[in-house]
Amino acid sequence: MRVSMIGAGYVGLVSSACFADFGHHVTCIDKDARRIAALNNGELPIYEPGLADMVAADLRQGRLEFTADAARVGEADVVFLAVGTPSRRGDGHADLSHIFAAVREIAPLLSATAIVVTKSTVPVGTGDEIARMLREERPDAEIAVASNPEFMREGAAVYDFKHPDRILIGSDDLRARTILAEIYRPLYLNAAPMLYVSRRTAELIKYAANAFLAAKISLINEIADLCECVGADVQDVARGIGLDNRIGGKFLHPGPGFGGSCLPKDALALIKTAHEHGTRLRIVETIAAVNEERKRAMARKVVAALDGSVRGKTVAVLGLAFKPNTDDTRDSPAIPLIKELQDLGADVRAYDPAGMEQAKSQLPEVTYCGGAYAAAEGAEALVIATEWEPFRALDLARLKSVMARPVIVDLRNIYRVEEMCRAGFRYVAVGRAGVA
Ligand code: UDX
C-alpha cells in the first residue's frame, strides 16, 4: 500500500515509521524544508524512545521517504492528515487552519480514488468539511474521507501504535473501510480490535476518551487533597478503587495535574464543541478549570514545606517535561509551578533529562543544571515534578550533602515515606502523610 503522511510532527512521524515498519511504502510530507533535511540525515525533531532506530532502518530499506514536495501525494492510495490542531488563542477551539490549508494544497494533487484520513484530533464535523472541500475542488473524483484517530501516548508512542487497545475507523464508505483495514492488517493479526463507526462518531470518541482520562486524573487528584485533610493514603485509595474492574487501576496516579499536548487542549476543544451545539459539558468544564488551578497551587506545597515562604530561597526542580521519556514541555505542570515559585521570590534551579531546551523559552530565569545533584546544590527544597526513571533512585545521602536543607516535595509520589524518614528528609508528597 502506498501511504502519504502530511505532517512530520509527533503523530505524523511515529505513524509514518510504524506504517513503514508494517511494510507499506510511506512518504512523509512536511512544509518545513529544514525539518525534512534533518530527517533525511536521521535527525529527529522530537525525543521518543525507539523512534530514531526505526526511522533509520525504514529509510535504509527504502520504505520511508521524507519530502517537502506535496505533489507526491498523487502517488498515494491513502493520505493521512497529521498536522497540528493546537488550541486557538483566546477561545480554546481547535485551530483547524493547518488542516484546511493542507486539504486545499493537496486537493488538486490527489489521485482520483484516494482515501483522505484525519489522524490529527479534530472536532466533530471536520471530516464533513474536508469532504465538502474535496468535492468542490474535485467534483469528478471519488475521494473518500475517513477519521482514524490515534491514541498513542508520548514516551510510549511506538509501543502504543503497535499494540493499540483498538483501531478506530470512522467512515461509512465501504472502500475506505476495506483499505484502512488492509493498512492495519498486521495489527489485526495481533488481535487488535477494529471498531467501525461513522466519521462523526470516531471524531467524538477521541475527545470523549481524553476527557474520560482527564476525569480520572482530576478525580484522584481531588481525592488526594482530601486524603491530606483526613489522614488517609491516596495510593491505597487508588489501589482500593482501581481493583474494581468497572473503574480500572490505570490513570489513577495523583500528581500536579495533567499536562501535555493533548489532554488540556482537547478538553477545551470539547467544551467549545458542546457550546457551539447549544449545550454544555459541565463536568469537562470543571475538570479543565480545576486542573489549571492545581498546577499553580502546587507551589503552595513548596511554600508550606519551607515554613511559609520561599522568598530569597533556592528551590531545585527535577523534571520539566509534562511526563517522563519526552522532551515535550507543552502545558507541563512544571512550568506554572516554577513561574509561581519565582513570583513568590524563589530562585529556581532545574534539571530535566530531555526537556530543558524546550523549557528555556518559557522559563528564561531558571538556572539550568547538568544533573539532579547539580540542581540540588545549595537548594533549600527539591521538588520532583516529573517521574523520570533516574529520579526514582536518587542517592539520598549524596542529595542531603549537597542541599542547604533536606526538604523534598515529591509531586509524583515516587518515594516511600519510611525511606525518606530514615534518610532524615522533611518529605511532602501528594495525598499521603509525609515526614514533618
Ligand atoms: C494522551 C492520551 O493518553 C493518548 O491516548 C492521546 O492520544 C494523547 O493524549 P499523552 O498526552 O502522551 O497521551 O500523555 P498521558 O500519558 O495520557 O499523560 C497526560 C498527563 O496526565 C501527563 O501530564 C501525566 O503526568 C498525567 N497523568 C497521567 C497523571 O497525572 N496521572 C495519571 O494517572 C496519568
Short mmCIF file of C-alpha atoms and ligand atoms in Angstrom, two decimals:
data_model
loop_
_atom_site.label_atom_id
_atom_site.label_comp_id
_atom_site.label_asym_id
_atom_site.label_seq_id
_atom_site.Cartn_x
_atom_site.Cartn_y
_atom_site.Cartn_z
CA MET A 1 0.00 0.00 0.00
CA ARG A 2 1.29 3.50 -0.77
CA VAL A 3 0.73 5.88 2.09
CA SER A 4 1.32 9.62 2.36
CA MET A 5 1.52 11.33 5.73
CA ILE A 6 1.01 15.08 5.79
CA GLY A 7 2.92 16.41 8.79
CA ALA A 8 6.20 15.26 10.32
CA GLY A 9 5.27 16.17 13.89
CA TYR A 10 4.71 13.76 16.72
CA VAL A 11 1.80 11.79 15.36
CA GLY A 12 2.98 12.03 11.75
CA LEU A 13 6.47 10.75 12.44
CA VAL A 14 5.50 7.88 14.69
CA SER A 15 2.68 6.80 12.37
CA SER A 16 4.91 7.06 9.29
CA ALA A 17 7.66 4.96 10.82
CA CYS A 18 5.23 2.34 12.14
CA PHE A 19 3.34 2.06 8.83
CA ALA A 20 6.68 1.70 7.03
CA ASP A 21 7.61 -0.97 9.54
CA PHE A 22 4.42 -2.84 8.61
CA GLY A 23 5.79 -2.96 5.05
CA HIS A 24 3.88 -0.10 3.43
CA HIS A 25 5.66 2.50 1.37
CA VAL A 26 5.34 5.78 3.24
CA THR A 27 6.05 9.29 2.02
CA CYS A 28 6.04 11.72 4.92
CA ILE A 29 5.49 15.27 3.70
CA ASP A 30 6.12 18.44 5.65
CA LYS A 31 6.32 22.07 4.54
CA ASP A 32 9.29 22.67 6.85
CA ALA A 33 12.20 22.01 4.47
CA ARG A 34 14.76 22.22 7.30
CA ARG A 35 12.92 19.59 9.26
CA ILE A 36 12.78 17.36 6.18
CA ALA A 37 16.51 17.82 5.51
CA ALA A 38 17.30 16.93 9.13
CA LEU A 39 15.05 13.87 8.99
CA ASN A 40 16.75 12.68 5.84
CA ASN A 41 20.01 12.92 7.82
CA GLY A 42 18.49 10.75 10.51
CA GLU A 43 17.99 13.68 12.96
CA LEU A 44 14.64 13.61 14.70
CA PRO A 45 12.92 16.82 15.87
CA ILE A 46 11.40 15.02 18.88
CA TYR A 47 12.62 12.68 21.54
CA GLU A 48 10.67 9.44 21.51
CA PRO A 49 12.12 6.12 22.67
CA GLY A 50 12.74 3.66 19.81
CA LEU A 51 11.74 6.05 17.05
CA ALA A 52 15.18 7.08 15.76
CA ASP A 53 16.25 3.45 15.16
CA MET A 54 13.01 2.64 13.40
CA VAL A 55 13.22 5.69 11.15
CA ALA A 56 16.85 4.89 10.29
CA ALA A 57 16.01 1.28 9.38
CA ASP A 58 12.95 2.27 7.31
CA LEU A 59 14.95 4.92 5.46
CA ARG A 60 17.75 2.44 4.75
CA GLN A 61 15.32 -0.10 3.42
CA GLY A 62 13.63 2.46 1.20
CA ARG A 63 10.17 2.08 2.74
CA LEU A 64 10.12 5.58 4.19
CA GLU A 65 10.82 8.88 2.48
CA PHE A 66 10.73 12.43 3.78
CA THR A 67 9.97 15.22 1.38
CA ALA A 68 8.70 18.79 1.25
CA ASP A 69 7.13 18.13 -2.15
CA ALA A 70 3.36 17.98 -1.66
CA ALA A 71 2.86 16.72 -5.22
CA ARG A 72 3.99 13.31 -4.00
CA VAL A 73 0.51 12.75 -2.51
CA GLY A 74 -0.57 11.97 -6.05
CA GLU A 75 1.10 8.54 -5.75
CA ALA A 76 -0.71 7.57 -2.58
CA ASP A 77 -3.66 5.22 -2.08
CA VAL A 78 -4.20 6.70 1.36
CA VAL A 79 -3.28 10.16 2.59
CA PHE A 80 -3.21 10.72 6.35
CA LEU A 81 -3.51 14.24 7.75
CA ALA A 82 -1.34 14.52 10.82
CA VAL A 83 -0.84 18.24 11.15
CA GLY A 84 -1.23 20.11 14.44
CA THR A 85 -4.61 21.20 15.80
CA PRO A 86 -3.49 23.46 18.67
CA SER A 87 -5.86 25.48 20.84
CA ARG A 88 -6.94 28.63 19.07
CA ARG A 89 -5.69 31.60 21.05
CA GLY A 90 -8.37 33.08 23.25
CA ASP A 91 -11.27 30.69 22.85
CA GLY A 92 -9.95 27.13 23.27
CA HIS A 93 -11.42 26.00 19.95
CA ALA A 94 -9.17 23.63 18.00
CA ASP A 95 -7.31 25.65 15.39
CA LEU A 96 -8.05 23.90 12.12
CA SER A 97 -6.19 26.30 9.87
CA HIS A 98 -3.32 23.85 9.30
CA ILE A 99 -5.71 21.04 8.44
CA PHE A 100 -7.72 23.09 5.98
CA ALA A 101 -4.58 24.61 4.43
CA ALA A 102 -3.23 21.09 3.90
CA VAL A 103 -6.50 19.96 2.31
CA ARG A 104 -6.55 22.97 -0.02
CA GLU A 105 -2.97 22.24 -1.02
CA ILE A 106 -3.38 18.52 -1.71
CA ALA A 107 -6.88 18.66 -3.24
CA PRO A 108 -5.74 19.22 -6.84
CA LEU A 109 -2.86 16.76 -6.44
CA LEU A 110 -4.66 13.70 -5.06
CA SER A 111 -5.34 10.60 -7.13
CA ALA A 112 -8.97 10.38 -8.17
CA THR A 113 -9.59 7.42 -5.84
CA ALA A 114 -7.53 8.48 -2.84
CA ILE A 115 -8.70 7.96 0.72
CA VAL A 116 -8.03 11.01 2.89
CA VAL A 117 -7.85 10.19 6.58
CA THR A 118 -7.66 12.54 9.57
CA LYS A 119 -5.23 11.24 12.15
CA SER A 120 -4.95 14.57 13.92
CA THR A 121 -7.50 15.10 16.67
CA VAL A 122 -10.23 17.15 15.03
CA PRO A 123 -13.62 18.35 16.28
CA VAL A 124 -16.77 16.58 15.20
CA GLY A 125 -17.76 17.63 11.70
CA THR A 126 -14.23 18.39 10.45
CA GLY A 127 -14.31 15.33 8.19
CA ASP A 128 -17.58 16.59 6.70
CA GLU A 129 -15.96 19.94 5.92
CA ILE A 130 -12.93 18.24 4.35
CA ALA A 131 -15.23 16.09 2.20
CA ARG A 132 -17.10 19.22 1.11
CA MET A 133 -13.86 20.98 0.16
CA LEU A 134 -12.66 17.98 -1.84
CA ARG A 135 -16.00 17.61 -3.65
CA GLU A 136 -15.87 21.26 -4.60
CA GLU A 137 -12.28 21.08 -5.89
CA ARG A 138 -12.54 17.62 -7.47
CA PRO A 139 -16.21 17.08 -8.48
CA ASP A 140 -15.34 14.18 -10.77
CA ALA A 141 -13.08 12.29 -8.38
CA GLU A 142 -14.16 9.59 -5.94
CA ILE A 143 -12.12 10.67 -2.96
CA ALA A 144 -13.31 9.26 0.37
CA VAL A 145 -12.72 10.94 3.73
CA ALA A 146 -12.35 8.90 6.91
CA SER A 147 -11.40 9.51 10.53
CA ASN A 148 -8.80 7.31 12.19
CA PRO A 149 -7.80 8.91 15.49
CA GLU A 150 -4.57 7.96 17.19
CA PHE A 151 -4.44 7.10 20.89
CA MET A 152 -0.71 6.81 21.42
CA ARG A 153 0.94 8.35 24.45
CA GLU A 154 4.10 10.37 24.16
CA GLY A 155 7.04 8.48 25.58
CA ALA A 156 5.42 5.17 24.67
CA ALA A 157 4.19 6.13 21.22
CA VAL A 158 5.83 3.39 19.17
CA TYR A 159 4.67 0.67 21.57
CA ASP A 160 1.16 2.12 21.69
CA PHE A 161 0.94 2.38 17.90
CA LYS A 162 1.89 -1.25 17.55
CA HIS A 163 -0.19 -2.52 20.48
CA PRO A 164 -3.36 -0.44 20.34
CA ASP A 165 -6.32 -1.24 22.59
CA ARG A 166 -8.42 -0.66 19.50
CA ILE A 167 -8.19 0.69 15.97
CA LEU A 168 -10.92 3.15 15.24
CA ILE A 169 -12.12 3.51 11.67
CA GLY A 170 -14.64 6.26 11.17
CA SER A 171 -16.29 6.04 7.79
CA ASP A 172 -19.48 4.72 6.23
CA ASP A 173 -17.67 4.21 2.94
CA LEU A 174 -17.02 0.51 2.31
CA ARG A 175 -13.96 1.15 0.16
CA ALA A 176 -12.37 3.36 2.82
CA ARG A 177 -13.11 0.77 5.50
CA THR A 178 -11.57 -2.02 3.42
CA ILE A 179 -8.42 -0.10 2.57
CA LEU A 180 -7.87 1.08 6.13
CA ALA A 181 -8.40 -2.46 7.39
CA GLU A 182 -5.74 -3.56 4.92
CA ILE A 183 -3.30 -0.93 6.17
CA TYR A 184 -3.73 -2.10 9.74
CA ARG A 185 -3.80 -5.80 8.84
CA PRO A 186 -0.50 -6.56 10.63
CA LEU A 187 -2.12 -5.37 13.87
CA TYR A 188 -5.37 -7.15 13.21
CA LEU A 189 -3.38 -10.37 13.07
CA ASN A 190 -2.17 -9.43 16.57
CA ALA A 191 -5.86 -9.35 17.57
CA ALA A 192 -6.16 -5.57 17.96
CA PRO A 193 -9.92 -4.97 17.82
CA MET A 194 -11.07 -2.93 14.88
CA LEU A 195 -14.02 -0.69 15.51
CA TYR A 196 -16.01 0.62 12.55
CA VAL A 197 -18.13 3.64 13.28
CA SER A 198 -19.36 6.73 11.48
CA ARG A 199 -16.89 9.52 10.82
CA ARG A 200 -18.51 11.88 13.31
CA THR A 201 -18.60 9.18 15.96
CA ALA A 202 -14.90 8.43 15.52
CA GLU A 203 -14.08 12.11 15.86
CA LEU A 204 -16.05 12.29 19.08
CA ILE A 205 -14.64 9.05 20.53
CA LYS A 206 -11.18 10.55 20.56
CA TYR A 207 -12.30 13.59 22.56
CA ALA A 208 -14.50 11.54 24.86
CA ALA A 209 -11.60 9.17 25.61
CA ASN A 210 -9.27 12.03 26.51
CA ALA A 211 -11.97 13.70 28.61
CA PHE A 212 -12.53 10.46 30.47
CA LEU A 213 -8.81 10.05 31.16
CA ALA A 214 -8.64 13.66 32.33
CA ALA A 215 -11.62 12.98 34.61
CA LYS A 216 -9.89 10.00 36.22
CA ILE A 217 -6.77 12.03 36.91
CA SER A 218 -8.68 15.02 38.24
CA LEU A 219 -10.82 12.87 40.46
CA ILE A 220 -7.88 11.11 42.08
CA ASN A 221 -6.13 14.46 42.47
CA GLU A 222 -9.12 15.81 44.34
CA ILE A 223 -9.30 12.68 46.48
CA ALA A 224 -5.56 13.13 47.18
CA ASP A 225 -6.26 16.61 48.54
CA LEU A 226 -8.96 15.16 50.76
CA CYS A 227 -6.59 12.40 51.92
CA GLU A 228 -4.23 15.09 53.16
CA CYS A 229 -7.05 16.65 55.18
CA VAL A 230 -8.35 13.43 56.71
CA GLY A 231 -5.13 11.49 57.15
CA ALA A 232 -5.76 8.80 54.51
CA ASP A 233 -3.31 7.47 51.91
CA VAL A 234 -4.26 8.17 48.30
CA GLN A 235 -2.02 5.42 46.92
CA ASP A 236 -4.06 2.89 48.89
CA VAL A 237 -7.31 4.59 47.88
CA ALA A 238 -6.27 4.40 44.20
CA ARG A 239 -5.48 0.72 44.54
CA GLY A 240 -8.63 0.11 46.51
CA ILE A 241 -10.85 1.61 43.84
CA GLY A 242 -8.74 0.56 40.86
CA LEU A 243 -9.13 -3.13 41.63
CA ASP A 244 -12.80 -2.71 40.85
CA ASN A 245 -12.94 -3.79 37.21
CA ARG A 246 -15.58 -1.20 36.46
CA ILE A 247 -13.07 1.52 37.43
CA GLY A 248 -9.70 0.05 36.46
CA GLY A 249 -6.37 0.92 38.02
CA LYS A 250 -4.86 3.00 35.24
CA PHE A 251 -4.77 6.80 35.22
CA LEU A 252 -5.27 6.98 38.95
CA HIS A 253 -1.85 8.39 39.83
CA PRO A 254 -2.25 11.63 41.70
CA GLY A 255 0.13 14.42 40.81
CA PRO A 256 0.47 18.08 39.91
CA GLY A 257 -2.29 17.98 37.27
CA PHE A 258 -2.37 16.64 33.74
CA GLY A 259 -0.37 18.36 31.03
CA GLY A 260 0.94 17.67 27.56
CA SER A 261 -0.15 18.47 24.08
CA CYS A 262 -3.48 16.63 24.18
CA LEU A 263 -5.45 16.29 27.40
CA PRO A 264 -5.64 20.02 28.28
CA LYS A 265 -6.31 21.31 24.76
CA ASP A 266 -8.73 18.53 23.87
CA ALA A 267 -10.79 19.22 26.98
CA LEU A 268 -11.10 22.89 25.92
CA ALA A 269 -11.98 21.95 22.34
CA LEU A 270 -14.65 19.52 23.52
CA ILE A 271 -16.20 22.19 25.73
CA LYS A 272 -16.21 24.50 22.72
CA THR A 273 -17.88 21.89 20.50
CA ALA A 274 -20.64 21.50 23.07
CA HIS A 275 -21.14 25.28 23.28
CA GLU A 276 -21.37 25.51 19.52
CA HIS A 277 -24.13 22.95 19.58
CA GLY A 278 -26.05 24.83 22.25
CA THR A 279 -25.18 22.54 25.11
CA ARG A 280 -22.70 22.31 27.96
CA LEU A 281 -20.36 19.68 29.33
CA ARG A 282 -20.24 20.88 32.89
CA ILE A 283 -18.09 18.03 34.17
CA VAL A 284 -15.45 18.63 31.50
CA GLU A 285 -15.58 22.39 32.16
CA THR A 286 -14.91 21.74 35.84
CA ILE A 287 -12.07 19.33 35.08
CA ALA A 288 -10.33 21.88 32.87
CA ALA A 289 -10.69 24.67 35.44
CA VAL A 290 -9.66 22.51 38.41
CA ASN A 291 -6.61 21.21 36.56
CA GLU A 292 -5.37 24.68 35.63
CA GLU A 293 -5.74 25.90 39.21
CA ARG A 294 -3.97 22.83 40.51
CA LYS A 295 -0.81 23.41 38.52
CA ARG A 296 -0.06 26.76 40.14
CA ALA A 297 -1.39 25.62 43.51
CA MET A 298 1.42 23.06 43.71
CA ALA A 299 3.76 25.92 44.63
CA ARG A 300 1.85 26.21 47.92
CA LYS A 301 3.13 22.79 48.91
CA VAL A 302 6.67 24.03 48.48
CA VAL A 303 5.92 27.18 50.45
CA ALA A 304 4.44 25.12 53.27
CA ALA A 305 7.42 22.75 53.28
CA LEU A 306 9.71 25.78 53.66
CA ASP A 307 7.83 27.14 56.69
CA GLY A 308 5.63 29.62 54.88
CA SER A 309 7.97 31.42 52.49
CA VAL A 310 10.23 30.74 49.52
CA ARG A 311 11.40 34.36 49.21
CA GLY A 312 15.13 34.53 48.69
CA LYS A 313 15.39 30.73 48.90
CA THR A 314 16.82 28.38 46.29
CA VAL A 315 14.45 25.66 45.07
CA ALA A 316 15.56 22.80 42.83
CA VAL A 317 13.02 21.33 40.40
CA LEU A 318 13.60 17.91 38.87
CA GLY A 319 11.56 17.38 35.72
CA LEU A 320 10.29 19.97 33.24
CA ALA A 321 8.68 17.73 30.60
CA PHE A 322 5.00 17.01 31.22
CA LYS A 323 5.84 13.34 31.72
CA PRO A 324 8.90 11.08 31.50
CA ASN A 325 10.51 9.92 28.26
CA THR A 326 9.64 13.00 26.29
CA ASP A 327 11.18 16.42 25.74
CA ASP A 328 7.70 17.93 25.49
CA THR A 329 7.02 20.75 27.94
CA ARG A 330 3.70 21.86 26.40
CA ASP A 331 1.24 22.57 29.21
CA SER A 332 3.66 20.86 31.61
CA PRO A 333 2.66 21.36 35.24
CA ALA A 334 6.32 22.18 36.00
CA ILE A 335 6.07 25.45 34.06
CA PRO A 336 3.33 27.24 36.07
CA LEU A 337 4.77 25.73 39.25
CA ILE A 338 8.14 27.31 38.58
CA LYS A 339 6.60 30.62 37.48
CA GLU A 340 4.64 30.76 40.72
CA LEU A 341 7.72 29.93 42.79
CA GLN A 342 9.60 32.72 41.01
CA ASP A 343 6.70 35.13 41.54
CA LEU A 344 6.93 34.30 45.23
CA GLY A 345 10.61 35.22 45.24
CA ALA A 346 12.33 31.84 44.89
CA ASP A 347 15.49 31.29 42.94
CA VAL A 348 14.89 28.17 40.80
CA ARG A 349 17.46 25.66 39.59
CA ALA A 350 16.21 22.85 37.35
CA TYR A 351 17.19 19.71 35.54
CA ASP A 352 15.35 17.53 33.04
CA PRO A 353 16.97 14.71 31.04
CA ALA A 354 15.33 15.86 27.78
CA GLY A 355 13.06 18.89 28.29
CA MET A 356 15.49 21.71 29.11
CA GLU A 357 15.84 23.13 25.61
CA GLN A 358 12.08 23.44 25.18
CA ALA A 359 11.65 24.92 28.65
CA LYS A 360 14.22 27.68 28.15
CA SER A 361 11.97 29.96 26.11
CA GLN A 362 9.13 29.64 28.64
CA LEU A 363 11.36 29.89 31.70
CA PRO A 364 14.32 32.16 30.89
CA GLU A 365 15.10 32.99 34.55
CA VAL A 366 15.83 29.43 35.66
CA THR A 367 19.37 28.13 36.28
CA TYR A 368 19.57 25.00 34.13
CA CYS A 369 21.86 22.30 35.53
CA GLY A 370 23.61 19.24 34.16
CA GLY A 371 22.08 16.68 36.50
CA ALA A 372 19.89 16.07 39.54
CA TYR A 373 22.65 16.57 42.12
CA ALA A 374 23.91 19.70 40.39
CA ALA A 375 20.39 21.13 40.51
CA ALA A 376 20.10 20.26 44.20
CA GLU A 377 23.33 22.11 45.04
CA GLY A 378 22.57 24.68 47.75
CA ALA A 379 18.79 24.21 47.47
CA GLU A 380 16.53 24.50 50.47
CA ALA A 381 13.94 22.28 48.81
CA LEU A 382 13.95 19.80 45.97
CA VAL A 383 10.71 19.36 44.01
CA ILE A 384 10.12 16.25 41.91
CA ALA A 385 7.81 17.44 39.14
CA THR A 386 8.22 14.59 36.62
CA GLU A 387 8.74 10.93 37.43
CA TRP A 388 11.74 10.22 35.17
CA GLU A 389 13.41 6.87 35.94
CA PRO A 390 16.72 8.45 37.02
CA PHE A 391 14.86 10.42 39.70
CA ARG A 392 13.38 7.29 41.24
CA ALA A 393 16.54 6.04 42.89
CA LEU A 394 18.47 9.13 43.89
CA ASP A 395 21.34 8.66 46.34
CA LEU A 396 19.65 10.31 49.29
CA ALA A 397 22.83 10.71 51.34
CA ARG A 398 24.53 12.49 48.44
CA LEU A 399 21.48 14.63 47.87
CA LYS A 400 21.39 15.62 51.54
CA SER A 401 25.07 16.50 51.49
CA VAL A 402 24.69 18.95 48.58
CA MET A 403 21.42 20.58 49.67
CA ALA A 404 21.22 23.52 52.07
CA ARG A 405 18.23 21.89 53.78
CA PRO A 406 16.94 18.31 53.46
CA VAL A 407 13.45 19.04 52.13
CA ILE A 408 11.81 17.07 49.31
CA VAL A 409 8.43 17.85 47.75
CA ASP A 410 7.54 14.79 45.72
CA LEU A 411 4.65 15.70 43.40
CA ARG A 412 4.71 12.24 41.81
CA ASN A 413 4.80 10.08 44.95
CA ILE A 414 7.81 8.10 43.76
CA TYR A 415 9.44 7.64 47.17
CA ARG A 416 8.45 5.71 50.25
CA VAL A 417 7.76 7.80 53.31
CA GLU A 418 9.79 5.47 55.60
CA GLU A 419 12.79 5.70 53.29
CA MET A 420 12.74 9.49 53.44
CA CYS A 421 12.24 9.39 57.18
CA ARG A 422 15.31 7.13 57.61
CA ALA A 423 17.36 9.40 55.35
CA GLY A 424 16.47 12.40 57.51
CA PHE A 425 14.44 14.40 54.98
CA ARG A 426 11.40 16.52 55.52
CA TYR A 427 9.21 14.87 52.89
CA VAL A 428 5.99 16.20 51.41
CA ALA A 429 4.07 14.04 48.93
CA VAL A 430 0.62 14.16 47.30
CA GLY A 431 -2.27 12.71 49.26
CA ARG A 432 -0.06 10.84 51.72
CA ALA A 433 1.19 11.60 55.19
CA GLY A 434 4.74 12.88 54.76
CA VAL A 435 7.60 13.38 57.21
CA ALA A 436 7.44 16.67 59.06
C1 UDX B 1 -2.74 11.37 25.99
C2 UDX B 1 -3.60 10.11 25.86
O1 UDX B 1 -3.21 9.18 26.89
C3 UDX B 1 -3.42 9.48 24.49
O2 UDX B 1 -4.31 8.39 24.34
C4 UDX B 1 -3.74 10.54 23.43
O3 UDX B 1 -3.51 10.01 22.14
C5 UDX B 1 -2.87 11.76 23.62
O4 UDX B 1 -3.06 12.27 24.94
P1 UDX B 1 -0.17 11.90 26.41
O5 UDX B 1 -0.56 13.34 26.34
O6 UDX B 1 1.04 11.44 25.69
O7 UDX B 1 -1.37 10.98 25.91
O8 UDX B 1 0.09 11.56 27.96
P2 UDX B 1 -0.62 10.73 29.10
O9 UDX B 1 0.20 9.56 29.43
O10 UDX B 1 -2.05 10.49 28.83
O11 UDX B 1 -0.48 11.76 30.31
C6 UDX B 1 -1.10 13.03 30.26
C7 UDX B 1 -0.87 13.79 31.53
O12 UDX B 1 -1.58 13.22 32.60
C8 UDX B 1 0.58 13.86 31.99
O13 UDX B 1 0.85 15.15 32.47
C9 UDX B 1 0.65 12.83 33.09
O14 UDX B 1 1.67 13.09 34.04
C10 UDX B 1 -0.73 12.96 33.71
N1 UDX B 1 -1.19 11.76 34.39
C11 UDX B 1 -1.42 10.62 33.69
C12 UDX B 1 -1.42 11.81 35.75
O15 UDX B 1 -1.22 12.83 36.42
N2 UDX B 1 -1.89 10.68 36.36
C13 UDX B 1 -2.14 9.53 35.69
O16 UDX B 1 -2.58 8.56 36.33
C14 UDX B 1 -1.89 9.50 34.31
#
